[in-house]
């Protein structure tokens, strides 16, 4: 069976694992991010699962925020399911703080299950700043950069953004994935993730789940990193994923990034207090929403 996009009341039959009709496609779950919260881990532990169908050869299609004008057929072409019983989904961390993405995913499937990764926003904003600095998206010292690029701060405002997803899809269809639990007990997170999606939790992919994924890197050159990012987006937009994979395995990214550990900014107590003031409402909201004690989040090294 296949459901029309945006209409779950009129099922139509299809032959084979995937119809060529772009309307005959059901997206059943989306990991919406935000960035730098363990979304790569989520993608990589789900990718080998026999009951899951993710976009082939790529993690993020960016269809629901950047490339929606390319149409449903372009989006569906990223999927090649082996069975009609597989759940189709995507992990797209740029969707979390995108209003249009909320509406577009809902239009495709109002009953879509949503995965939201959670991380201490004080730690998150530092990690995201370093990530965007390496890619040449922001420049300069931390406080100067976030003033010019407020989106770096915005992704951590859970108190505002989480309710948008819950209101649209219903609380029962929204699940949280905590990055601190990924670090301390990845198998438990995997089991809960499988339970939420309604799939088997057998064959836990320990080799993938127990390793550190997508660690931060330092840019060798601002110009090089910006050029590399432009090439990356061009390859993605034109679905040249094989070239992207070839570049990855050939370790071409070493041209743009250093393997040295990133130097995380150091803050004075006054600066830490300023960050906490920005995110206190978000920490309080998560405590209330999940009944977790997050008092340790109110400090930062």
Coordinates of C-alpha atoms in Angstrom, one line a residue:
X1 CA 0.0 0.0 0.0
X2 CA 1.1 3.6 -0.6
X3 CA -0.4 6.8 0.7
X4 CA -0.7 10.0 -1.3
X5 CA 1.5 12.8 0.0
X6 CA -0.5 15.0 2.4
X7 CA -3.5 12.7 2.3
X8 CA -3.6 9.7 4.6
X9 CA -7.2 8.8 3.9
X10 CA -6.9 7.6 0.3
X11 CA -4.5 4.7 0.0
X12 CA -3.6 3.5 -3.5
X13 CA -2.0 0.2 -4.5
X14 CA 1.5 0.1 -5.9
X15 CA 3.7 -2.6 -7.4
X16 CA 7.2 -3.3 -6.3
X17 CA 9.2 -1.6 -3.6
X18 CA 8.8 1.9 -4.9
X19 CA 6.4 3.5 -7.4
X20 CA 7.7 5.8 -10.1
X21 CA 4.8 8.2 -9.3
X22 CA 6.2 10.9 -7.0
X23 CA 2.8 11.2 -5.2
X24 CA 2.9 7.6 -4.3
X25 CA 5.5 8.0 -1.5
X26 CA 5.1 8.1 2.3
X27 CA 7.7 9.7 4.5
X28 CA 7.1 8.1 7.9
X29 CA 9.7 9.7 10.1
X30 CA 12.2 12.6 10.1
X31 CA 15.0 13.4 12.5
X32 CA 14.9 17.2 12.4
X33 CA 18.0 18.1 14.4
X34 CA 19.3 20.5 15.4
X35 CA 22.8 20.4 14.1
X36 CA 25.7 19.2 16.4
X37 CA 23.4 17.2 18.6
X38 CA 24.2 13.6 17.6
X39 CA 22.1 13.5 14.4
X40 CA 24.9 11.7 12.5
X41 CA 24.8 9.0 15.1
X42 CA 21.0 8.7 14.6
X43 CA 21.4 8.4 10.8
X44 CA 24.3 5.8 11.0
X45 CA 22.6 3.5 13.5
X46 CA 19.4 3.4 11.5
X47 CA 21.0 3.1 8.0
X48 CA 21.9 -0.6 8.3
X49 CA 18.5 -1.6 9.8
X50 CA 16.6 -3.9 7.4
X51 CA 13.3 -2.2 8.3
X52 CA 14.5 1.3 7.5
X53 CA 14.9 3.1 4.1
X54 CA 17.0 6.2 4.3
X55 CA 18.2 8.4 1.4
X56 CA 20.9 6.5 -0.5
X57 CA 24.6 7.7 -0.3
X58 CA 23.7 10.9 1.6
X59 CA 22.5 11.9 5.0
X60 CA 20.8 15.2 4.4
X61 CA 18.7 16.0 1.3
X62 CA 17.8 19.5 2.6
X63 CA 14.6 19.1 0.6
X64 CA 12.2 20.6 3.1
X65 CA 14.2 23.8 3.6
X66 CA 16.6 24.5 0.7
X67 CA 15.4 22.4 -2.3
X68 CA 11.7 22.1 -2.0
X69 CA 11.2 23.8 -5.3
X70 CA 12.8 20.8 -7.0
X71 CA 9.6 18.9 -6.4
X72 CA 8.5 15.5 -4.9
X73 CA 10.0 13.5 -7.8
X74 CA 13.5 14.9 -7.1
X75 CA 13.0 14.1 -3.4
X76 CA 11.7 10.6 -4.0
X77 CA 14.6 9.8 -6.3
X78 CA 16.9 9.8 -3.2
X79 CA 15.1 6.7 -1.9
X80 CA 15.5 3.1 -3.2
X81 CA 13.6 0.8 -0.8
X82 CA 14.1 -2.9 -0.9
X83 CA 10.7 -3.8 0.5
X84 CA 7.2 -2.2 0.8
X85 CA 7.5 -3.0 4.6
X86 CA 10.4 -0.6 5.1
X87 CA 9.8 2.7 6.8
X88 CA 11.0 5.7 4.8
X89 CA 12.7 8.4 6.7
X90 CA 15.4 11.1 6.8
X91 CA 17.7 12.8 9.3
X92 CA 17.9 16.5 8.4
X93 CA 19.4 18.6 11.2
X94 CA 18.8 21.9 9.3
X95 CA 15.0 21.4 9.6
X96 CA 14.6 22.0 13.4
X97 CA 14.5 25.8 13.3
X98 CA 12.9 26.1 9.9
X99 CA 9.3 27.2 9.9
X100 CA 8.7 26.2 6.3
X101 CA 10.2 22.7 7.0
X102 CA 7.6 22.1 9.7
X103 CA 4.7 23.0 7.3
X104 CA 6.1 21.1 4.3
X105 CA 6.8 17.8 6.3
X106 CA 3.2 18.1 7.7
X107 CA 1.8 18.5 4.2
X108 CA 3.6 15.4 3.1
X109 CA 2.4 13.3 6.0
X110 CA 0.5 14.8 9.0
X111 CA 1.2 11.6 10.9
X112 CA 5.0 11.7 10.3
X113 CA 7.0 10.8 13.4
X114 CA 9.5 13.4 14.5
X115 CA 12.9 12.9 16.2
X116 CA 14.4 15.8 18.0
X117 CA 17.9 15.6 19.3
X118 CA 18.6 17.3 22.7
X119 CA 21.8 18.8 23.9
X120 CA 22.7 21.3 26.6
X121 CA 22.2 24.5 24.7
X122 CA 25.3 26.1 26.4
X123 CA 27.5 23.3 25.0
X124 CA 25.5 23.2 21.8
X125 CA 26.1 26.8 20.8
X126 CA 29.8 26.4 21.3
X127 CA 29.9 23.3 19.2
X128 CA 27.8 24.9 16.5
X129 CA 29.9 28.0 16.5
X130 CA 33.1 26.0 16.0
X131 CA 31.4 24.0 13.2
X132 CA 30.2 27.1 11.3
X133 CA 33.6 28.7 11.9
X134 CA 35.3 25.7 10.3
X135 CA 32.9 25.9 7.3
X136 CA 33.4 29.6 6.9
X137 CA 29.8 30.4 7.6
X138 CA 30.8 32.7 10.5
X139 CA 34.0 34.5 11.2
X140 CA 35.7 36.1 14.2
X141 CA 35.6 35.6 17.9
X142 CA 32.5 33.9 19.4
X143 CA 30.5 36.9 20.7
X144 CA 31.2 38.9 17.5
X145 CA 30.2 35.9 15.3
X146 CA 26.9 35.2 17.0
X147 CA 25.9 38.8 16.9
X148 CA 26.3 38.7 13.1
X149 CA 24.8 35.2 12.8
X150 CA 22.0 34.9 15.3
X151 CA 20.9 31.5 13.8
X152 CA 23.8 30.0 15.8
X153 CA 22.1 30.9 19.0
X154 CA 18.5 30.2 17.7
X155 CA 18.9 26.5 17.2
X156 CA 19.2 26.0 21.0
X157 CA 15.9 27.7 21.8
X158 CA 14.0 24.5 22.6
X159 CA 11.2 26.3 24.6
X160 CA 10.1 28.0 21.4
X161 CA 10.9 25.4 18.7
X162 CA 9.9 22.1 20.2
X163 CA 6.2 23.1 20.8
X164 CA 6.0 24.1 17.0
X165 CA 6.7 20.4 16.1
X166 CA 4.5 19.0 18.9
X167 CA 1.5 21.2 18.0
X168 CA 1.7 20.2 14.3
X169 CA 2.4 16.5 14.7
X170 CA 1.1 15.8 18.2
X171 CA 3.2 15.0 21.3
X172 CA 2.9 11.3 20.9
X173 CA 4.5 11.6 17.5
X174 CA 7.5 13.5 18.7
X175 CA 10.4 11.8 20.5
X176 CA 13.6 13.2 22.1
X177 CA 17.1 11.8 21.6
X178 CA 19.5 13.0 24.3
X179 CA 23.2 13.3 23.2
X180 CA 24.4 12.7 26.8
X181 CA 22.7 9.3 26.7
X182 CA 24.2 8.5 23.3
X183 CA 27.6 9.0 25.0
X184 CA 26.8 7.0 28.1
X185 CA 24.3 4.3 27.0
X186 CA 24.0 4.2 23.2
X187 CA 22.3 0.7 23.3
X188 CA 19.5 2.0 25.5
X189 CA 19.0 5.0 23.1
X190 CA 18.9 2.6 20.1
X191 CA 16.3 0.4 21.8
X192 CA 14.1 3.3 22.7
X193 CA 14.5 4.7 19.1
X194 CA 13.5 1.4 17.6
X195 CA 10.5 1.2 20.0
X196 CA 9.3 4.6 19.0
X197 CA 9.5 3.8 15.3
X198 CA 7.9 0.4 15.8
X199 CA 10.9 -1.7 14.5
X200 CA 13.0 -4.5 15.9
X201 CA 15.9 -3.6 18.1
X202 CA 17.8 -6.8 17.3
X203 CA 21.2 -6.7 15.8
X204 CA 22.4 -3.7 17.7
X205 CA 25.1 -2.1 15.5
X206 CA 27.7 -1.7 18.2
X207 CA 30.6 -1.0 15.9
X208 CA 28.8 2.1 14.7
X209 CA 26.8 3.1 17.8
X210 CA 29.7 2.9 20.3
X211 CA 32.2 5.1 18.4
X212 CA 32.5 8.9 18.4
X213 CA 31.0 10.2 15.2
X214 CA 31.4 13.5 13.4
X215 CA 33.9 15.1 15.8
X216 CA 34.7 18.8 15.2
X217 CA 37.5 19.8 12.9
X218 CA 39.5 22.9 12.4
X219 CA 39.6 24.7 9.1
X220 CA 43.0 25.0 7.4
X221 CA 41.9 28.2 5.6
X222 CA 38.7 30.3 5.6
X223 CA 38.8 30.6 1.8
X224 CA 39.4 26.9 1.3
X225 CA 36.6 25.9 3.7
X226 CA 34.1 28.2 2.0
X227 CA 35.1 26.8 -1.4
X228 CA 34.8 23.3 -0.2
X229 CA 31.3 24.0 1.2
X230 CA 30.2 25.5 -2.1
X231 CA 31.4 22.4 -4.0
X232 CA 29.7 20.2 -1.4
X233 CA 26.3 21.9 -1.9
X234 CA 26.7 21.9 -5.7
X235 CA 27.3 18.1 -5.6
X236 CA 24.4 17.6 -3.3
X237 CA 22.0 19.7 -5.3
X238 CA 22.9 17.8 -8.5
X239 CA 22.7 14.5 -6.7
X240 CA 26.3 13.6 -7.5
X241 CA 26.5 11.5 -4.3
X242 CA 28.9 9.0 -5.8
X243 CA 31.5 11.8 -6.2
X244 CA 30.8 12.9 -2.6
X245 CA 31.4 9.4 -1.4
X246 CA 34.6 9.1 -3.4
X247 CA 35.9 12.3 -2.0
X248 CA 35.1 11.1 1.5
X249 CA 36.9 7.8 1.2
X250 CA 39.8 9.4 -0.5
X251 CA 40.0 11.8 2.5
X252 CA 39.9 14.8 0.3
X253 CA 38.4 16.7 3.3
X254 CA 42.0 16.8 4.7
X255 CA 42.7 19.5 2.1
X256 CA 40.2 21.7 3.9
X257 CA 40.3 20.6 7.5
X258 CA 43.0 19.7 10.1
X259 CA 42.8 16.6 12.2
X260 CA 43.9 18.5 15.2
X261 CA 41.4 18.9 18.0
X262 CA 39.3 22.1 18.0
X263 CA 40.1 24.7 20.6
X264 CA 36.9 25.4 22.3
X265 CA 36.4 29.0 23.4
X266 CA 37.1 29.7 27.1
X267 CA 34.7 32.0 28.9
X268 CA 34.8 34.1 32.0
X269 CA 32.2 33.6 34.7
X270 CA 30.4 36.7 33.5
X271 CA 30.3 35.3 29.9
X272 CA 29.0 32.0 31.2
X273 CA 26.2 33.8 33.1
X274 CA 25.3 35.7 29.9
X275 CA 24.9 32.4 28.0
X276 CA 22.9 30.8 30.8
X277 CA 20.6 33.8 30.8
X278 CA 20.0 33.3 27.1
X279 CA 19.0 29.6 27.6
X280 CA 17.6 29.4 31.1
X281 CA 14.0 29.3 29.7
X282 CA 14.9 26.5 27.4
X283 CA 16.5 24.4 30.1
X284 CA 13.6 25.0 32.4
X285 CA 11.2 24.1 29.6
X286 CA 12.9 20.8 29.0
X287 CA 13.0 20.0 32.7
X288 CA 9.2 20.5 32.9
X289 CA 8.5 18.7 29.6
X290 CA 10.6 15.6 30.4
X291 CA 10.7 15.5 34.3
X292 CA 14.5 15.4 34.1
X293 CA 16.8 17.3 36.5
X294 CA 19.1 19.4 34.2
X295 CA 20.8 21.4 37.0
X296 CA 24.2 20.3 35.7
X297 CA 23.5 22.1 32.4
X298 CA 23.6 25.4 34.2
X299 CA 27.4 25.2 34.3
X300 CA 29.9 25.1 31.5
X301 CA 33.6 24.4 31.4

